[in-house]
Short mmCIF file of C-alpha atoms and ligand atoms in Angstrom, two decimals:
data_model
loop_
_atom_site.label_atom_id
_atom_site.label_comp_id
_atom_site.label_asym_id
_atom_site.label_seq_id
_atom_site.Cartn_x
_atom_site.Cartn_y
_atom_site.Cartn_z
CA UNK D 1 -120.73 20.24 27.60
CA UNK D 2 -122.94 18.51 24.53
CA UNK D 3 -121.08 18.60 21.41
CA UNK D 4 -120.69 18.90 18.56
CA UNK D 5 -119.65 15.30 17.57
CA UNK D 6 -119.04 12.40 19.64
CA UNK D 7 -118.08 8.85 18.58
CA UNK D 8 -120.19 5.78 20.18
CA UNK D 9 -117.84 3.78 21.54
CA UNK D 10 -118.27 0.60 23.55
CA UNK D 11 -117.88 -3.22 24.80
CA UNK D 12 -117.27 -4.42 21.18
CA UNK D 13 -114.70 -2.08 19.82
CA UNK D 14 -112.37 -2.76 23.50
CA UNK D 15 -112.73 -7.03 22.60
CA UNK D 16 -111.75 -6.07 18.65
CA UNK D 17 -108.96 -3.90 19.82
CA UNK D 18 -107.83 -6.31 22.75
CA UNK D 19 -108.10 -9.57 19.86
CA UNK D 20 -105.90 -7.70 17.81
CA UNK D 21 -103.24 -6.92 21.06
CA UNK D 22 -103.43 -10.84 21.69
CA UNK D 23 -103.10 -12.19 18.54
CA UNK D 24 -99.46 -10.73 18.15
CA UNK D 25 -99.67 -8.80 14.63
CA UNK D 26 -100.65 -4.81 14.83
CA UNK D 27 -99.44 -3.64 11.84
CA UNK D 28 -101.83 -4.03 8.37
CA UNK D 29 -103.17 -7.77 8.41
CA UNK D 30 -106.20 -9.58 8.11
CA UNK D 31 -108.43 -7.31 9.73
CA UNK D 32 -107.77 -4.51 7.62
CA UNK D 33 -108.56 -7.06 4.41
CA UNK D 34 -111.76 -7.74 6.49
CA UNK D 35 -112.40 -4.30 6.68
CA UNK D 36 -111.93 -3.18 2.88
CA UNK D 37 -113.82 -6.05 1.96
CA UNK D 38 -116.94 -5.43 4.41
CA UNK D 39 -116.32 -1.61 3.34
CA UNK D 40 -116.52 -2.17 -0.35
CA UNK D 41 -119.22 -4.65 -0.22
CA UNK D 42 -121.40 -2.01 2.68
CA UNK D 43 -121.09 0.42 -0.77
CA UNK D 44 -121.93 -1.47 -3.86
CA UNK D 45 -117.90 -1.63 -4.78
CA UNK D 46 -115.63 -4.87 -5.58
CA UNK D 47 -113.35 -3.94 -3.43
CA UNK D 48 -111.38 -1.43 -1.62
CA UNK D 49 -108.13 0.34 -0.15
CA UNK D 50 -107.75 1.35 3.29
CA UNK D 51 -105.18 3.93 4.46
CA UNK D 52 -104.23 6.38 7.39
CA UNK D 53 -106.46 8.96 6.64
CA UNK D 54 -108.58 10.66 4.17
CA UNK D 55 -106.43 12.88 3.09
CA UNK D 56 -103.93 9.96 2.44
CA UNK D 57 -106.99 8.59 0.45
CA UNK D 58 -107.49 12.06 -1.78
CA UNK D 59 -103.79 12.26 -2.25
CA UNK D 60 -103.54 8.84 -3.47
CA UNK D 61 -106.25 9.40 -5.80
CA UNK D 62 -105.24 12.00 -7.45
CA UNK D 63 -101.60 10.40 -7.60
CA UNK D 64 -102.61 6.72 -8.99
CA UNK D 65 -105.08 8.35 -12.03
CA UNK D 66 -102.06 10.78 -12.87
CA UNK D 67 -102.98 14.25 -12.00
CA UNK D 68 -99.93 15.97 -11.50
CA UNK D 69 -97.67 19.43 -12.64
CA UNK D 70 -99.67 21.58 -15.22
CA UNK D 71 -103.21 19.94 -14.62
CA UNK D 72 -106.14 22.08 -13.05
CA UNK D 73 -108.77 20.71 -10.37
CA UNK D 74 -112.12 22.22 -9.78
CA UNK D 75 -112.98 22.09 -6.61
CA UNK D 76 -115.44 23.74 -3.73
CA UNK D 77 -113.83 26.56 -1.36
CA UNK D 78 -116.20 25.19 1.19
CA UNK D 79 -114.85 22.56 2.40
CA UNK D 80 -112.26 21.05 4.90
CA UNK D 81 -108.78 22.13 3.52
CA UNK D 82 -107.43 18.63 3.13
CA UNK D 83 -109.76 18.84 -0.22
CA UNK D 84 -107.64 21.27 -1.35
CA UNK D 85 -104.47 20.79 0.00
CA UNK D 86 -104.53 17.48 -0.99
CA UNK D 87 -104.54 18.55 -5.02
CA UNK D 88 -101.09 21.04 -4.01
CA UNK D 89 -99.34 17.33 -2.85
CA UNK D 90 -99.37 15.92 -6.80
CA UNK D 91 -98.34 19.63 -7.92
CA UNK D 92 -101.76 20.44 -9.43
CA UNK D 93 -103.39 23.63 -9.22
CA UNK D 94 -107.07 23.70 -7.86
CA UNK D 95 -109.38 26.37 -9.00
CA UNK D 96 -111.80 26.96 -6.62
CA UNK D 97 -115.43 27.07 -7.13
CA UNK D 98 -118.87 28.73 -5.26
CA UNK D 99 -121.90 26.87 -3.96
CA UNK D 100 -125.15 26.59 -5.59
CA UNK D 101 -126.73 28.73 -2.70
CA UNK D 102 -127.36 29.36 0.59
CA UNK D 103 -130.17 26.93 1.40
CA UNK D 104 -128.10 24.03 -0.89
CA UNK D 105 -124.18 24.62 -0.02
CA UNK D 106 -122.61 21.81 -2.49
CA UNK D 107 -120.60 22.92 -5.19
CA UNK D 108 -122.12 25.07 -8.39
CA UNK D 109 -122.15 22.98 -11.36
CA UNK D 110 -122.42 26.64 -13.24
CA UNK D 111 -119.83 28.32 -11.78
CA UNK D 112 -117.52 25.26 -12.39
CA UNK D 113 -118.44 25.38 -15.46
CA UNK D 114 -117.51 29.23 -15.76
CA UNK D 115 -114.22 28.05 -14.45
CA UNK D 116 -113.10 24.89 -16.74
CA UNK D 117 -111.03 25.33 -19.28
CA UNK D 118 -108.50 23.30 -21.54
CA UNK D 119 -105.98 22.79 -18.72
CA UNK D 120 -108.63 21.09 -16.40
CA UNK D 121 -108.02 17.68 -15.49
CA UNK D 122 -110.06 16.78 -12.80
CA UNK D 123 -113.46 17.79 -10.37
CA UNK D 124 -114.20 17.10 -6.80
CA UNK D 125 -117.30 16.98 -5.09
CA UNK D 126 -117.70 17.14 -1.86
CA UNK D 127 -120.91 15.86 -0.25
CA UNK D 128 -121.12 18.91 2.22
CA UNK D 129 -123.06 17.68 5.67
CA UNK D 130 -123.95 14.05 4.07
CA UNK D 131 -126.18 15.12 1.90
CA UNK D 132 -125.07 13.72 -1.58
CA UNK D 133 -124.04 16.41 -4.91
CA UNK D 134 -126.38 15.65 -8.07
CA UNK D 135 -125.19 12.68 -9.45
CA UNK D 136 -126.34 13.14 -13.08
CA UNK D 137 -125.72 16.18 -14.08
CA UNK D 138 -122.13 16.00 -12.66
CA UNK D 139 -120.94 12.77 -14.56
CA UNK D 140 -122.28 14.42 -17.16
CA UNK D 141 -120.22 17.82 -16.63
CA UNK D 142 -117.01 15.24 -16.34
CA UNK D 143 -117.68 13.43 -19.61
CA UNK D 144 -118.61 15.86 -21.20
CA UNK D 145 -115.60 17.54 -20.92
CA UNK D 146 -113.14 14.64 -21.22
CA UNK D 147 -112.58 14.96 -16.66
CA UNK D 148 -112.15 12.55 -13.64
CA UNK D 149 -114.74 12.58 -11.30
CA UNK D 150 -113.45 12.62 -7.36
CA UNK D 151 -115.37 12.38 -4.55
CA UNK D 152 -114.48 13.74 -1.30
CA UNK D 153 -116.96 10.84 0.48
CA UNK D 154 -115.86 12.15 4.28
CA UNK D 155 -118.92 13.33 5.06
CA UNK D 156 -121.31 10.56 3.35
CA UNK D 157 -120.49 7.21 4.87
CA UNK D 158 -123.02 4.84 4.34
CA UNK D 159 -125.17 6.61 2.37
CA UNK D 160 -126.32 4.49 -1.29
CA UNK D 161 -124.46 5.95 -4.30
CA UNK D 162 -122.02 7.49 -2.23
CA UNK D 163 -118.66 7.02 -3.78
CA UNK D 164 -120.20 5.39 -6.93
CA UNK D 165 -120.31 8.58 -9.39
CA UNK D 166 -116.72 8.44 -10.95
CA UNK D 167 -113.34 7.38 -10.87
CA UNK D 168 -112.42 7.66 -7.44
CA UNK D 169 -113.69 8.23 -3.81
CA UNK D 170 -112.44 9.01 -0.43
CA UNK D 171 -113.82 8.18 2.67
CA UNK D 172 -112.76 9.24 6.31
CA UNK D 173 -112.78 7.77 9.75
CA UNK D 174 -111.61 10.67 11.92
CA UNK D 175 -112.76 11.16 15.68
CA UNK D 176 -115.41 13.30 14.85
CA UNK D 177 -117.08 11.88 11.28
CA UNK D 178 -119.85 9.15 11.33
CA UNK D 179 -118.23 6.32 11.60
CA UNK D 180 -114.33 6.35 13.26
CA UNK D 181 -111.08 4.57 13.44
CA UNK D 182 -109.33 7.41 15.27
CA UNK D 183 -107.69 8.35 12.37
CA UNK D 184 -108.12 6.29 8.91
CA UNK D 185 -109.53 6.50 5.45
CA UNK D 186 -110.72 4.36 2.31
CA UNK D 187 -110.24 4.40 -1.37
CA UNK D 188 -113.03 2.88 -3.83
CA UNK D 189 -112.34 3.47 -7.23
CA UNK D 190 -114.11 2.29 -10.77
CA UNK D 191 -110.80 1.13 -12.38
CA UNK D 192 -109.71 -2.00 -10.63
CA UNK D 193 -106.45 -1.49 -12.50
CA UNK D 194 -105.81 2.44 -10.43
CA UNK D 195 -107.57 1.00 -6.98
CA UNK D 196 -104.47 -2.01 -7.21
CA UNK D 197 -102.00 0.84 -7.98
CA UNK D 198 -103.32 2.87 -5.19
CA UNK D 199 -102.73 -0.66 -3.29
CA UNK D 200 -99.05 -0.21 -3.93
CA UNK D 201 -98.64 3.46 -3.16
CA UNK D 202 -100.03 3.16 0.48
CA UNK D 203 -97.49 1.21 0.88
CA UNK D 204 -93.56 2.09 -0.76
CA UNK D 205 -94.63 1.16 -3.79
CA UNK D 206 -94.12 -2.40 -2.87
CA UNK D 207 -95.10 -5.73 -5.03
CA UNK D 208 -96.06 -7.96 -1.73
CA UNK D 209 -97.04 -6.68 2.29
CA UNK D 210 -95.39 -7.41 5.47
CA UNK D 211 -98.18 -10.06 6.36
CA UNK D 212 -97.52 -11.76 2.45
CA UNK D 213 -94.06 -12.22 2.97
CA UNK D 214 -94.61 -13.98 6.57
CA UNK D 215 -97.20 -16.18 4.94
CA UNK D 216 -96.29 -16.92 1.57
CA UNK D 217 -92.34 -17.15 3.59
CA UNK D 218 -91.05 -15.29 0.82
CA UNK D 219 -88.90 -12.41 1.98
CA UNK D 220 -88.69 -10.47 -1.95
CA UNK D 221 -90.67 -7.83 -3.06
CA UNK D 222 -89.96 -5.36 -6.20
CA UNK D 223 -90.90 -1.45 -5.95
CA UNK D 224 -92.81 -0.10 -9.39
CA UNK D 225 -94.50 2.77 -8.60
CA UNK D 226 -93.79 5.70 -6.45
CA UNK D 227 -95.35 5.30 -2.51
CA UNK D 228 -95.62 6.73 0.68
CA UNK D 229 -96.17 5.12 4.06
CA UNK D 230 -100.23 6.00 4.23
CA UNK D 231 -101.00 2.19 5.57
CA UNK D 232 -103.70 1.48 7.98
CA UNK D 233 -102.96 -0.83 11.31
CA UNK D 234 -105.05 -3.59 12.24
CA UNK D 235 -106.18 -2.00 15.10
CA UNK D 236 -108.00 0.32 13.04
CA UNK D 237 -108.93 -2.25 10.85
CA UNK D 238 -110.79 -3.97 13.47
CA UNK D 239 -112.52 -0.73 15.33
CA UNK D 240 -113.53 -0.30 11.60
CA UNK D 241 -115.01 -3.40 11.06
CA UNK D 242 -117.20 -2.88 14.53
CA UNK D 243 -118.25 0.63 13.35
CA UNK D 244 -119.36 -0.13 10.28
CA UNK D 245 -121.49 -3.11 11.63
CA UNK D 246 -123.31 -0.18 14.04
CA UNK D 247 -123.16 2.39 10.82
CA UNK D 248 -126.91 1.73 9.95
CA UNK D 249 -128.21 2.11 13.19
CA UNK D 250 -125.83 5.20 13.60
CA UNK D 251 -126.76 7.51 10.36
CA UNK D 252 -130.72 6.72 11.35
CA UNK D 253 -130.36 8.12 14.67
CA UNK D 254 -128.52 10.95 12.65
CA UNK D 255 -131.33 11.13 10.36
CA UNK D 256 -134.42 11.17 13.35
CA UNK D 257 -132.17 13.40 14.97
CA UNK D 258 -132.38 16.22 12.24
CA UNK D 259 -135.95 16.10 11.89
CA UNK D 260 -136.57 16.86 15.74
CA UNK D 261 -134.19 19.84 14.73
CA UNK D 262 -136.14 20.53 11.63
CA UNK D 263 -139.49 20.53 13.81
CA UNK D 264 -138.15 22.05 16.73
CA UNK D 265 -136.12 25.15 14.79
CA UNK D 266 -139.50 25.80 12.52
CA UNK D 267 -140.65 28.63 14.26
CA UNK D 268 -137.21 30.66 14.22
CA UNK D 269 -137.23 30.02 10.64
CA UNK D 270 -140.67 31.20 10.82
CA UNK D 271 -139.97 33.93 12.25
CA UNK D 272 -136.44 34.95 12.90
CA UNK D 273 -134.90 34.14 9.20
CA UNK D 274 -133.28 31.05 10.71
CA UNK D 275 -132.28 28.89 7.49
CA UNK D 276 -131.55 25.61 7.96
CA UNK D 277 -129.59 24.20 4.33
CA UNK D 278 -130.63 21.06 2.46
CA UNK D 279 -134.10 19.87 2.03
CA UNK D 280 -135.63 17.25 4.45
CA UNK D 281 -136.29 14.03 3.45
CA UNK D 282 -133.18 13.82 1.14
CA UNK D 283 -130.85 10.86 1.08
CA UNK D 284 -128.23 12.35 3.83
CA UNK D 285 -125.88 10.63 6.03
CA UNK D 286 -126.24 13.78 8.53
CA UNK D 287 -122.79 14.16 9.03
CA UNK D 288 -123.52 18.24 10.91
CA UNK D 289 -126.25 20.25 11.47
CA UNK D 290 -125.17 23.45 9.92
CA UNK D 291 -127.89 26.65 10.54
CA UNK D 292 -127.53 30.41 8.92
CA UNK D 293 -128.50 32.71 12.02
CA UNK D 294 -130.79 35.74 10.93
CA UNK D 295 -129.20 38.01 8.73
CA UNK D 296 -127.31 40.17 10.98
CA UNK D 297 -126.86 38.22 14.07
CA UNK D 298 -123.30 37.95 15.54
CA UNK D 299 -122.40 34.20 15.74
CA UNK D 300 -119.54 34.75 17.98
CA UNK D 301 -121.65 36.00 20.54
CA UNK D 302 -124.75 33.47 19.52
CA UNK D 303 -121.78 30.72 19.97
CA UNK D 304 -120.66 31.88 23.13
CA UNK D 305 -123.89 32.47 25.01
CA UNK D 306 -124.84 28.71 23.54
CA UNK D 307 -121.17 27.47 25.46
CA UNK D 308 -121.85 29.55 28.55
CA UNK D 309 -125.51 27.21 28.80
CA UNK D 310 -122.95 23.99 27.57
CA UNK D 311 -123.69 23.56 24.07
CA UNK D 312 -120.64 23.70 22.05
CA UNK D 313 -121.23 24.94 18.25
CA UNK D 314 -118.83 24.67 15.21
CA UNK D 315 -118.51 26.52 12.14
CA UNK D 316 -118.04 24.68 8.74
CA UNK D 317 -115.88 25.73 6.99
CA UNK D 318 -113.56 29.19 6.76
CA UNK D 319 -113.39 29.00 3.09
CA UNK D 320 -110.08 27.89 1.34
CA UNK D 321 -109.52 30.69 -0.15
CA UNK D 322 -109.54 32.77 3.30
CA UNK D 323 -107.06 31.01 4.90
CA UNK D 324 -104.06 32.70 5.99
CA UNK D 325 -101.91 30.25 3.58
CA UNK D 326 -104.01 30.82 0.83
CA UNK D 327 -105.36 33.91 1.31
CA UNK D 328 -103.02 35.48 -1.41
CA UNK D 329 -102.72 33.26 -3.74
CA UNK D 330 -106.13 33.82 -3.95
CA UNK D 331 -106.32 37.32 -3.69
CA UNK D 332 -108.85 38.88 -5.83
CA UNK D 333 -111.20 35.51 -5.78
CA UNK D 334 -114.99 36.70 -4.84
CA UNK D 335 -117.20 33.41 -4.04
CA UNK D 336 -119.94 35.11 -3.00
CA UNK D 337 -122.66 33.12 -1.88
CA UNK D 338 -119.60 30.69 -0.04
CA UNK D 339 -118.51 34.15 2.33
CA UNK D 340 -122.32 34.99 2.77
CA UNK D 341 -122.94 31.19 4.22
CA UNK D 342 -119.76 31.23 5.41
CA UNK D 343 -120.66 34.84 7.45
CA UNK D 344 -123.76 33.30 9.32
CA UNK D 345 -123.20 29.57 9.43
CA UNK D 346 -123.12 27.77 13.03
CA UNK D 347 -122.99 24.26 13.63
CA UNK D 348 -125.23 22.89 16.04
CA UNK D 349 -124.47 19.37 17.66
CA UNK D 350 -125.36 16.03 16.23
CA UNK D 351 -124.21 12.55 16.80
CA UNK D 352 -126.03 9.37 17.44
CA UNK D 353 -125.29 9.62 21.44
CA UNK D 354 -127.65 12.32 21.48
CA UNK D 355 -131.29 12.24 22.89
CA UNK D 356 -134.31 14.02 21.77
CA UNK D 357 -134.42 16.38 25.20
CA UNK D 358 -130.53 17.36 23.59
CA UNK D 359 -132.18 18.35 20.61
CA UNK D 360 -134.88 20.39 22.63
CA UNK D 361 -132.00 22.03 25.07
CA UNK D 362 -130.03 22.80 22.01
CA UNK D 363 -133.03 24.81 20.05
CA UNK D 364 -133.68 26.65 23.56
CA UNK D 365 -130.30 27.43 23.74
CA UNK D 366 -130.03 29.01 20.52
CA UNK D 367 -133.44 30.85 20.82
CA UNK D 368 -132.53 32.24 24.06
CA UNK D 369 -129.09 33.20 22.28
CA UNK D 370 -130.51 34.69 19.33
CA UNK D 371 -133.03 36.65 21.50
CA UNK D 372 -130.06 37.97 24.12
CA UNK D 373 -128.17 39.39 20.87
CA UNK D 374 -131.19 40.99 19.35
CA UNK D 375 -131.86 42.71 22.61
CA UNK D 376 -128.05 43.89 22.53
CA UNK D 377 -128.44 45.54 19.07
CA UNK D 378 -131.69 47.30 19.81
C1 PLP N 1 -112.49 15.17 7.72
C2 PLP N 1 -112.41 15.58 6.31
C3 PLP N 1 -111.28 15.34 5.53
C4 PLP N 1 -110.00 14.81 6.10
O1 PLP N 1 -110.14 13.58 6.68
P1 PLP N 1 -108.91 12.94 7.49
O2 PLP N 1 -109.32 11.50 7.61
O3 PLP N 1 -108.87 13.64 8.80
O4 PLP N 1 -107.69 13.14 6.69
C5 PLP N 1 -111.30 15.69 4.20
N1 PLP N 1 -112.38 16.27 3.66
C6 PLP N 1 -113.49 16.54 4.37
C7 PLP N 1 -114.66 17.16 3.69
C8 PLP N 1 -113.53 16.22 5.73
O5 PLP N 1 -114.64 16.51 6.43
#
């Protein structure tokens, strides 16, 4: 089966994690300071936090800068439902918002804008498939109404200006994103004074770190802040400074990768009403390969012909607000042009492992799919 995502993996992450075995310490240490630092610098940031996850990183966020009980945060419905879920942990109450359209899925600036009002506290972006939100006209959207600025970074590792636009940033390292740790996440911030409290909160709360107190041989810390246990291991720390090293080389491939889709897919766009979202040529990190079948074609049955000739697809994302949790809450909520992408969207597979006779076997697969359930309907 090709699919969907796939981590590269090799020689140099089994030494990093086997140094780290031998050396005797597992837990957060120096190679998770190695990694914030190499992370921060890779990004055009003074430094960095690194925690278990990214959803550890958005709830930390949100926690350190003070958005809490009574505040409101804009944010898409198209996305993964940490974004969201994440915003519920500091007892905030997100109000979700559409996408600009079908061909650009990232989150409306107008129909946020509809949606502020004098309880809002807070925005996050989301730069859906690693292609980056406007910069510009968003900071301006957050100053001019007195907001913080969040990025949810998981799908734009790597890629310049990601994580730069406000006052905060998560990244993520999960199995399947562009660069991985297992599991694992990173917090960049502007304040210097929020990304130290943020320091504290991964951890308890607490003044000084396990590895502090062996080396400074001082055994007392103090707790000022409230904290959870969100630290990352060395472990990670290392894999994540060997993945990061490769991350250049990694989001090109990405990048080549999507234009032998682009070229390949032209004539079922052509054609068949195929849309492939985002422009070409765009600063992206490629995170998916999302594609809106022809108006009318069933994607369970497009997906399942595509598995039966071992291509495994995806589909990102059920919207927020359809989710069986949510789903009342949010009742009467019409996002339109999120349920119309969300209707046809199928993700195809890309990751750096891939070659270009992948790409090729993946666009026959899909023709041949889309042709099969055409000739069912007729
Ligand atoms: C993967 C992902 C997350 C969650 O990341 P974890 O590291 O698994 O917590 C959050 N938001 C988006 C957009 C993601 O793709």
């Amino acid at each position: 089966m090709l699919r969907v995502s796939d981590a590269l993996l090799g020689t140099e992450e089994k030494a990093a994690v086997a140094a780290v075995i031998e050396s005797g310490w597992l837990t957060q240490g120096p190679k998770v300071r190695a990694f914030e630092q190499a992370f921060a610098e890779r990004h055009g940031a003074p430094d960095a936090v690194a925690v278990g996850s990214c959803t550890a990183a958005l709830h930390l966020c949100l926690a350190a800068l003070g958005v809490g009980p009574g505040d409101e945060v804009l944010a898409p419905s198209l996305t993964f439902v940490a974004t969201v879920n994440a915003i519920g942990y500091v007892g905030a109450e997100p109000v979700l918002v559409d996408i600009e359209a079908l061909d650009s899925p990232l989150m409306s600036l107008e129909d946020a804008a509809r949606k502020a009002g004098p309880r809002t506290r807070a925005v996050i972006l989301m730069h859906y498939a690693g292609q980056l939100a406007r910069r510009e006209p968003w900071r301006r959207f957050a100053r001019e109404r007195g907001l913080l600025l969040i990025e949810d970074s998981a799908h734009a590792v790597g890629v310049a200006g990601a994580g730069r636009y406000g006052d905060a940033a998560a990244f993520s390292f999960y199995g399947n994103k562009n660069m991985t740790t297992a599991e694992g996440g990173m917090v960049l911030m502007r304040d210097r004074g929020s990304l130290e409290r943020v320091r504290r909160m991964r951890a308890h709360g607490m003044t000084s770190s396990a590895s502090e107190r062996l080396r400074t041989r001082d055994a007392r810390y103090d707790v000022d802040v409230e904290g959870w246990n969100y630290r990352m291991d060395d472990i990670r720390g290392a894999l994540g400074l060997v993945q990061l090293g490769r991350l250049e080389a990694m989001n090109m491939r990405r990048a080549e990768l999507a234009e032998l889709y682009r070229g390949r897919l032209a004539a079922l766009v052509e054609r068949e009403g195929l849309l492939i979202p985002h422009r070409s040529g765009r600063a992206s990190a490629h995170h998916i390969f999302p594609a809106l079948l022809p108006e009318g074609a069933n994607r369970d049955s497009v997906a399942a012909a595509m598995a039966a000739e071992g291509v495994q697809t995806s589909v990102h994302y059920p919207p927020v607000h359809t989710l069986s949790r949510y789903r009342r809450r949010w009742a009467g909520l019409k996002l339109p042009l999120c349920e119309a992408f969300h209707r046809r969207e199928l993700t195809l597979p890309l990751h750096p492992g891939m070659s270009d006779m992948d790409v090729d076997r993946v666009a026959g697969a899909l023709e041949a799919a889309l042709e099969t359930a055409r000739e069912a309907t007729a």
